[in-house]
Amino acid sequence: MYPNQRNRRLRQSPAIRALVSESQLTVNDLMLPLFICEGTQVKESIDAMPGCFRLSLDLLKEEVKTVWSMGIKAVLIFVKVADNLKDNHGTEAINPAGLMQRAVREIKSTVPEMVVMTDVALDPYSSYGHDGIVEHNKILNDPTIEVLAQMALSHAQAGADFVAPSDMMDGRVLKIRTTLEEAGFLDTGIMSYSAKYASAFYGPFREALDSAPGFGDKQTYQMDSANRLEAINETLRDIEEGADIVMIKPGLAYLDIVREIRDNIDAPIAVYQVSGEYAMLKAAAEKGWLDHDAVMVEQLLAFKRAGANLIATYHAKEAAQLIS
Ligand code: PBG
């Protein structure tokens, strides 16, 4: 109670503030999502994501070297699939010579220490732009997780360190874990998108991969933004099924969920600051309405304060530069 307690005493200098700081943002917290496309010397910009590009494999190799030299230790790989390779069953997703599988091999042969995490979901491969196989306008669960498990296995065979199922089908983590175990990939990790909400913040990402759903929306598999308890349930189930790292997505609008899950589980928690969050800051900064770097660090720190251990963010390089 005042005057015995004067809270401003602990704020009076940078040194004292540093001593009592409760959360730290370090480069070890950051994971960088990367978009990959076919071709050579291709570097395509993405309208709503200034500073992010679709890269061909040759440029990807250079990018990964740079990213590693900045201290970033994990990349999340997403591929843009040609329209003629898309079908309802995601056949191309399990092609051992597919773009994803080649990308993993290229990265691991260029920077073997880099932790490579692959996106496991059918949407970039689906002629319907959905994360599962479609029948009579419904997204089928069990046939989809069969394909996802084969997809995860082919990523492991290519050398992925972690597979990251982002599809929200039920039982996919167990199916993937069992398939990896049976094939002898005992050390391949699973970072599961556990509490992934049906969010309008994914818009720019779907532009980047040309993967927007062709009909309907994703509300029969991704979570309702109104729900909190369901997020805990989803996450606990994923851990039981064999997830090593769990993820909450999007980030900023779901900080309460990050804290809720932190209070309920002991596993490492990742948060995904998604494309729409990135786009909002870039747009406001471009207009001179926000201080880009200050807001970026404030947001990333908020994820740590909420209880996240890892942050997937398109700002990873900018943030790494700023922190170091
Ligand atoms: C694919 C996937 C999506 C994102 C990551 N993996 C899009 C979606 O579910 O529609 C979104 C990432 C972002 O917006 O940055 N299942």
Short mmCIF file of C-alpha atoms and ligand atoms in Angstrom, two decimals:
data_model
loop_
_atom_site.label_atom_id
_atom_site.label_comp_id
_atom_site.label_asym_id
_atom_site.label_seq_id
_atom_site.Cartn_x
_atom_site.Cartn_y
_atom_site.Cartn_z
CA MET A 1 0.00 0.00 0.00
CA TYR A 2 1.18 3.55 -0.78
CA PRO A 3 3.44 5.04 0.47
CA ASN A 4 5.08 1.81 1.74
CA GLN A 5 4.91 0.54 -1.76
CA ARG A 6 5.84 2.80 -4.65
CA ASN A 7 5.60 0.76 -7.85
CA ARG A 8 7.53 3.36 -9.80
CA ARG A 9 10.70 2.51 -7.84
CA LEU A 10 11.09 -0.58 -10.01
CA ARG A 11 10.62 1.41 -13.21
CA GLN A 12 13.06 4.25 -12.70
CA SER A 13 15.95 3.11 -14.92
CA PRO A 14 16.54 0.74 -17.83
CA ALA A 15 18.82 -1.36 -15.61
CA ILE A 16 16.24 -1.80 -12.85
CA ARG A 17 13.52 -2.50 -15.40
CA ALA A 18 15.73 -5.17 -16.96
CA LEU A 19 16.35 -6.78 -13.56
CA VAL A 20 12.66 -7.18 -12.81
CA SER A 21 11.52 -8.00 -16.34
CA GLU A 22 9.20 -11.03 -16.28
CA SER A 23 9.33 -12.07 -19.96
CA GLN A 24 12.11 -12.16 -22.51
CA LEU A 25 11.97 -12.42 -26.24
CA THR A 26 14.97 -14.20 -27.76
CA VAL A 27 15.83 -15.49 -31.20
CA ASN A 28 15.41 -19.03 -29.82
CA ASP A 29 11.67 -18.37 -29.59
CA LEU A 30 11.21 -17.69 -33.28
CA MET A 31 10.14 -19.95 -36.15
CA LEU A 32 9.95 -18.59 -39.70
CA PRO A 33 7.23 -19.76 -42.12
CA LEU A 34 8.47 -19.98 -45.72
CA PHE A 35 6.50 -20.25 -48.97
CA ILE A 36 8.00 -22.38 -51.73
CA CYS A 37 7.20 -22.57 -55.44
CA GLU A 38 8.50 -24.36 -58.53
CA GLY A 39 11.05 -22.88 -60.90
CA THR A 40 14.50 -21.35 -60.68
CA GLN A 41 15.41 -17.84 -59.57
CA VAL A 42 11.76 -17.23 -58.69
CA LYS A 43 11.02 -14.68 -55.98
CA GLU A 44 7.36 -13.70 -56.13
CA SER A 45 5.96 -11.06 -53.85
CA ILE A 46 2.68 -11.58 -52.03
CA ASP A 47 0.40 -8.53 -52.15
CA ALA A 48 -0.90 -8.50 -48.60
CA MET A 49 2.39 -9.68 -47.08
CA PRO A 50 5.06 -7.12 -47.96
CA GLY A 51 8.52 -8.54 -47.27
CA CYS A 52 7.38 -12.18 -47.74
CA PHE A 53 7.97 -14.08 -50.96
CA ARG A 54 7.35 -17.37 -52.69
CA LEU A 55 10.81 -18.76 -53.38
CA SER A 56 12.02 -21.44 -55.76
CA LEU A 57 14.27 -24.13 -54.31
CA ASP A 58 17.56 -22.54 -55.44
CA LEU A 59 16.70 -19.28 -53.68
CA LEU A 60 15.29 -21.17 -50.73
CA LYS A 61 18.74 -22.62 -50.07
CA GLU A 62 20.27 -19.16 -49.87
CA GLU A 63 17.41 -17.94 -47.68
CA VAL A 64 17.83 -20.79 -45.23
CA LYS A 65 21.56 -20.07 -44.89
CA THR A 66 20.75 -16.44 -44.10
CA VAL A 67 18.01 -17.39 -41.67
CA TRP A 68 20.31 -19.81 -39.82
CA SER A 69 23.09 -17.21 -39.65
CA MET A 70 20.64 -14.88 -37.91
CA GLY A 71 20.15 -17.43 -35.16
CA ILE A 72 16.69 -18.64 -36.20
CA LYS A 73 16.53 -22.37 -35.61
CA ALA A 74 13.30 -23.52 -37.22
CA VAL A 75 11.46 -23.00 -40.49
CA LEU A 76 7.87 -23.98 -41.30
CA ILE A 77 7.49 -25.05 -44.90
CA PHE A 78 4.46 -24.36 -47.10
CA VAL A 79 4.30 -25.13 -50.82
CA LYS A 80 2.32 -23.63 -53.68
CA VAL A 81 1.01 -26.49 -55.77
CA ALA A 82 0.24 -26.17 -59.49
CA ASP A 83 -3.48 -26.36 -60.33
CA ASN A 84 -3.02 -29.39 -62.57
CA LEU A 85 -1.60 -31.36 -59.63
CA LYS A 86 -4.57 -30.69 -57.36
CA ASP A 87 -7.27 -33.29 -56.81
CA ASN A 88 -9.81 -34.26 -54.16
CA HIS A 89 -7.54 -36.81 -52.46
CA GLY A 90 -4.36 -34.73 -52.23
CA THR A 91 -2.49 -37.34 -54.26
CA GLU A 92 0.42 -34.99 -54.92
CA ALA A 93 0.88 -34.52 -51.16
CA ILE A 94 2.40 -37.99 -50.84
CA ASN A 95 4.55 -37.83 -53.96
CA PRO A 96 8.11 -38.60 -52.78
CA ALA A 97 9.36 -36.26 -55.51
CA GLY A 98 6.82 -33.54 -54.67
CA LEU A 99 7.83 -29.94 -54.03
CA MET A 100 7.57 -30.28 -50.25
CA GLN A 101 9.69 -33.41 -50.14
CA ARG A 102 12.32 -31.82 -52.40
CA ALA A 103 12.31 -28.66 -50.32
CA VAL A 104 12.97 -30.62 -47.13
CA ARG A 105 15.87 -32.48 -48.73
CA GLU A 106 17.37 -29.24 -50.07
CA ILE A 107 17.19 -27.51 -46.71
CA LYS A 108 18.60 -30.44 -44.77
CA SER A 109 21.49 -30.84 -47.21
CA THR A 110 22.24 -27.09 -47.12
CA VAL A 111 21.86 -26.42 -43.37
CA PRO A 112 21.55 -29.81 -41.63
CA GLU A 113 21.18 -28.19 -38.19
CA MET A 114 18.09 -26.24 -39.20
CA VAL A 115 14.92 -27.67 -37.66
CA VAL A 116 12.58 -28.29 -40.58
CA MET A 117 8.86 -28.41 -39.85
CA THR A 118 6.46 -29.31 -42.63
CA ASP A 119 2.82 -28.32 -42.94
CA VAL A 120 0.57 -31.38 -43.04
CA ALA A 121 -2.87 -30.57 -44.51
CA LEU A 122 -4.54 -31.15 -47.83
CA ASP A 123 -5.67 -27.62 -48.69
CA PRO A 124 -2.76 -26.58 -50.95
CA TYR A 125 -3.20 -29.90 -52.80
CA SER A 126 -6.99 -30.00 -52.83
CA SER A 127 -9.02 -29.09 -55.90
CA TYR A 128 -11.64 -27.89 -53.39
CA GLY A 129 -9.20 -25.86 -51.27
CA HIS A 130 -10.27 -27.82 -48.19
CA ASP A 131 -8.10 -29.53 -45.61
CA GLY A 132 -9.76 -32.88 -46.20
CA ILE A 133 -11.33 -35.13 -48.79
CA VAL A 134 -14.73 -33.85 -49.91
CA GLU A 135 -17.86 -35.91 -50.53
CA HIS A 136 -21.30 -34.36 -51.11
CA ASN A 137 -19.97 -31.03 -49.80
CA LYS A 138 -18.81 -32.66 -46.56
CA ILE A 139 -15.22 -32.92 -45.36
CA LEU A 140 -14.58 -36.58 -44.55
CA ASN A 141 -12.58 -37.20 -41.40
CA ASP A 142 -11.30 -40.78 -41.37
CA PRO A 143 -10.28 -41.14 -45.04
CA THR A 144 -8.49 -37.79 -44.70
CA ILE A 145 -6.35 -38.81 -41.74
CA GLU A 146 -5.16 -41.87 -43.71
CA VAL A 147 -3.74 -39.51 -46.36
CA LEU A 148 -2.34 -37.12 -43.73
CA ALA A 149 -0.45 -39.97 -42.09
CA GLN A 150 1.08 -41.00 -45.43
CA MET A 151 1.90 -37.36 -46.11
CA ALA A 152 3.62 -37.01 -42.74
CA LEU A 153 5.54 -40.23 -43.37
CA SER A 154 6.79 -38.97 -46.73
CA HIS A 155 7.95 -35.74 -45.07
CA ALA A 156 9.79 -37.78 -42.43
CA GLN A 157 11.38 -39.89 -45.14
CA ALA A 158 12.54 -36.69 -46.85
CA GLY A 159 14.20 -35.66 -43.57
CA ALA A 160 11.70 -33.41 -41.80
CA ASP A 161 12.45 -33.00 -38.09
CA PHE A 162 8.84 -32.16 -37.21
CA VAL A 163 5.59 -32.60 -39.04
CA ALA A 164 2.97 -29.99 -38.28
CA PRO A 165 -0.62 -31.09 -38.92
CA SER A 166 -2.69 -27.93 -39.44
CA ASP A 167 -5.89 -29.58 -40.68
CA MET A 168 -7.95 -30.04 -37.47
CA MET A 169 -9.29 -33.49 -38.39
CA ASP A 170 -10.02 -35.69 -35.36
CA GLY A 171 -7.50 -38.40 -34.56
CA ARG A 172 -4.86 -37.24 -37.02
CA VAL A 173 -2.13 -36.90 -34.41
CA LEU A 174 -2.60 -40.50 -33.24
CA LYS A 175 -2.70 -41.77 -36.82
CA ILE A 176 0.46 -39.87 -37.71
CA ARG A 177 2.26 -40.93 -34.53
CA THR A 178 1.40 -44.60 -35.07
CA THR A 179 2.43 -44.48 -38.73
CA LEU A 180 5.77 -42.84 -37.89
CA GLU A 181 6.46 -45.34 -35.10
CA GLU A 182 5.67 -48.32 -37.29
CA ALA A 183 7.98 -47.02 -40.00
CA GLY A 184 10.81 -46.51 -37.50
CA PHE A 185 10.71 -42.70 -37.42
CA LEU A 186 10.87 -42.62 -33.65
CA ASP A 187 12.56 -39.24 -33.48
CA THR A 188 10.31 -37.32 -35.85
CA GLY A 189 8.38 -34.80 -33.78
CA ILE A 190 4.81 -33.65 -34.13
CA MET A 191 3.96 -30.00 -33.66
CA SER A 192 0.20 -30.08 -33.70
CA TYR A 193 -2.02 -27.14 -34.53
CA SER A 194 -4.18 -28.04 -31.55
CA ALA A 195 -6.39 -25.02 -31.07
CA LYS A 196 -6.77 -23.67 -34.56
CA TYR A 197 -9.69 -21.32 -35.01
CA ALA A 198 -11.80 -20.75 -38.12
CA SER A 199 -10.36 -17.30 -38.62
CA ALA A 200 -10.59 -14.52 -41.17
CA PHE A 201 -6.97 -13.67 -40.33
CA TYR A 202 -5.75 -16.39 -42.75
CA GLY A 203 -6.77 -14.39 -45.84
CA PRO A 204 -3.30 -13.30 -47.05
CA PHE A 205 -1.90 -16.83 -46.55
CA ARG A 206 -4.57 -18.29 -48.81
CA GLU A 207 -3.62 -15.71 -51.43
CA ALA A 208 0.04 -16.75 -51.05
CA LEU A 209 -0.74 -20.42 -51.71
CA ASP A 210 -3.84 -19.97 -53.83
CA SER A 211 -5.58 -22.26 -51.35
CA ALA A 212 -8.86 -20.54 -50.46
CA PRO A 213 -11.78 -22.98 -50.08
CA GLY A 214 -13.75 -23.31 -53.31
CA PHE A 215 -17.06 -23.69 -51.48
CA GLY A 216 -18.24 -22.99 -47.96
CA ASP A 217 -15.84 -22.30 -45.13
CA LYS A 218 -13.74 -24.29 -42.65
CA GLN A 219 -16.11 -24.11 -39.69
CA THR A 220 -16.86 -27.83 -39.59
CA TYR A 221 -13.25 -28.56 -38.69
CA GLN A 222 -11.56 -25.40 -37.43
CA MET A 223 -12.73 -24.07 -34.06
CA ASP A 224 -15.41 -21.50 -33.28
CA SER A 225 -13.83 -18.21 -32.12
CA ALA A 226 -16.36 -18.08 -29.30
CA ASN A 227 -14.91 -21.14 -27.55
CA ARG A 228 -12.35 -21.45 -24.78
CA LEU A 229 -12.95 -24.78 -23.01
CA GLU A 230 -12.94 -26.56 -26.33
CA ALA A 231 -9.38 -25.33 -26.90
CA ILE A 232 -8.21 -27.03 -23.71
CA ASN A 233 -9.97 -30.21 -24.68
CA GLU A 234 -8.47 -30.21 -28.19
CA THR A 235 -4.99 -29.62 -26.80
CA LEU A 236 -5.18 -32.31 -24.10
CA ARG A 237 -6.39 -34.83 -26.71
CA ASP A 238 -3.49 -33.96 -29.04
CA ILE A 239 -0.99 -34.53 -26.26
CA GLU A 240 -2.56 -37.89 -25.43
CA GLU A 241 -2.36 -38.78 -29.12
CA GLY A 242 1.36 -38.03 -29.24
CA ALA A 243 1.95 -34.36 -30.01
CA ASP A 244 5.33 -33.06 -28.79
CA ILE A 245 4.53 -29.38 -29.22
CA VAL A 246 1.03 -27.91 -29.32
CA MET A 247 0.02 -24.75 -31.10
CA ILE A 248 -2.57 -22.03 -30.79
CA LYS A 249 -3.53 -20.08 -33.87
CA PRO A 250 -4.06 -17.18 -34.62
CA GLY A 251 -2.07 -15.29 -31.98
CA LEU A 252 -3.07 -11.81 -30.96
CA ALA A 253 -6.83 -12.33 -30.81
CA TYR A 254 -6.37 -15.56 -28.81
CA LEU A 255 -3.93 -14.62 -26.05
CA ASP A 256 -6.44 -15.71 -23.42
CA ILE A 257 -6.32 -19.19 -24.94
CA VAL A 258 -2.53 -19.26 -24.80
CA ARG A 259 -2.67 -18.45 -21.09
CA GLU A 260 -5.45 -20.94 -20.49
CA ILE A 261 -3.48 -23.72 -22.11
CA ARG A 262 -0.28 -22.70 -20.33
CA ASP A 263 -2.12 -23.13 -17.04
CA ASN A 264 -3.40 -26.57 -18.04
CA ILE A 265 -0.50 -28.36 -19.70
CA ASP A 266 3.25 -28.85 -19.35
CA ALA A 267 4.17 -29.39 -23.02
CA PRO A 268 5.87 -26.66 -25.04
CA ILE A 269 3.35 -24.24 -26.51
CA ALA A 270 3.72 -22.53 -29.84
CA VAL A 271 1.64 -19.64 -31.05
CA TYR A 272 1.21 -18.73 -34.73
CA GLN A 273 1.08 -15.03 -35.48
CA VAL A 274 -0.74 -15.48 -38.77
CA SER A 275 -0.68 -13.72 -42.12
CA GLY A 276 -3.53 -11.31 -41.35
CA GLU A 277 -1.82 -10.12 -38.19
CA TYR A 278 1.35 -9.48 -40.17
CA ALA A 279 -0.62 -7.68 -42.90
CA MET A 280 -2.36 -5.37 -40.42
CA LEU A 281 0.89 -4.12 -38.95
CA LYS A 282 2.56 -3.73 -42.35
CA ALA A 283 -0.41 -1.72 -43.67
CA ALA A 284 -0.61 0.56 -40.65
CA ALA A 285 3.15 1.12 -40.66
CA GLU A 286 3.10 1.89 -44.38
CA LYS A 287 0.62 4.66 -43.70
CA GLY A 288 2.79 5.96 -40.89
CA TRP A 289 0.06 5.19 -38.36
CA LEU A 290 2.07 2.80 -36.18
CA ASP A 291 5.72 2.46 -35.23
CA HIS A 292 6.43 -0.86 -36.96
CA ASP A 293 9.31 -2.20 -34.88
CA ALA A 294 7.93 -1.12 -31.53
CA VAL A 295 4.53 -2.69 -32.20
CA MET A 296 6.14 -5.84 -33.58
CA VAL A 297 8.23 -6.40 -30.46
CA GLU A 298 5.30 -5.53 -28.19
CA GLN A 299 3.16 -8.18 -29.88
CA LEU A 300 5.87 -10.86 -29.82
CA LEU A 301 6.53 -10.15 -26.17
CA ALA A 302 2.80 -10.43 -25.47
CA PHE A 303 2.91 -14.03 -26.75
CA LYS A 304 5.72 -14.81 -24.33
CA ARG A 305 3.92 -13.13 -21.45
CA ALA A 306 0.77 -15.09 -22.25
CA GLY A 307 2.78 -18.29 -21.86
CA ALA A 308 4.01 -19.29 -25.32
CA ASN A 309 7.43 -20.90 -25.64
CA LEU A 310 7.66 -20.65 -29.41
CA ILE A 311 6.34 -18.15 -31.94
CA ALA A 312 5.80 -18.81 -35.62
CA THR A 313 5.96 -15.39 -37.21
CA TYR A 314 6.59 -13.81 -40.60
CA HIS A 315 8.48 -11.14 -38.62
CA ALA A 316 11.09 -13.68 -37.48
CA LYS A 317 13.97 -12.20 -39.49
CA GLU A 318 13.10 -8.60 -38.66
CA ALA A 319 12.69 -9.48 -35.02
CA ALA A 320 15.93 -11.47 -34.88
CA GLN A 321 17.78 -8.51 -36.33
CA LEU A 322 16.23 -6.12 -33.86
CA ILE A 323 16.86 -8.25 -30.76
CA SER A 324 20.48 -9.12 -31.55
C1 PBG B 1 -3.35 -24.79 -43.98
C2 PBG B 1 -2.88 -23.64 -43.20
C3 PBG B 1 -3.43 -22.34 -43.12
C4 PBG B 1 -2.55 -21.57 -42.38
C5 PBG B 1 -1.50 -22.41 -41.98
N1 PBG B 1 -1.73 -23.68 -42.49
C6 PBG B 1 -4.64 -21.78 -43.77
C7 PBG B 1 -5.96 -22.31 -43.41
O1 PBG B 1 -6.12 -23.13 -42.51
O2 PBG B 1 -6.89 -21.94 -44.12
C8 PBG B 1 -2.70 -20.10 -42.11
C9 PBG B 1 -1.43 -19.37 -41.79
C10 PBG B 1 -1.51 -17.89 -41.92
O3 PBG B 1 -2.56 -17.28 -42.14
O4 PBG B 1 -0.44 -17.28 -41.76
N2 PBG B 1 -4.14 -25.72 -43.33
#
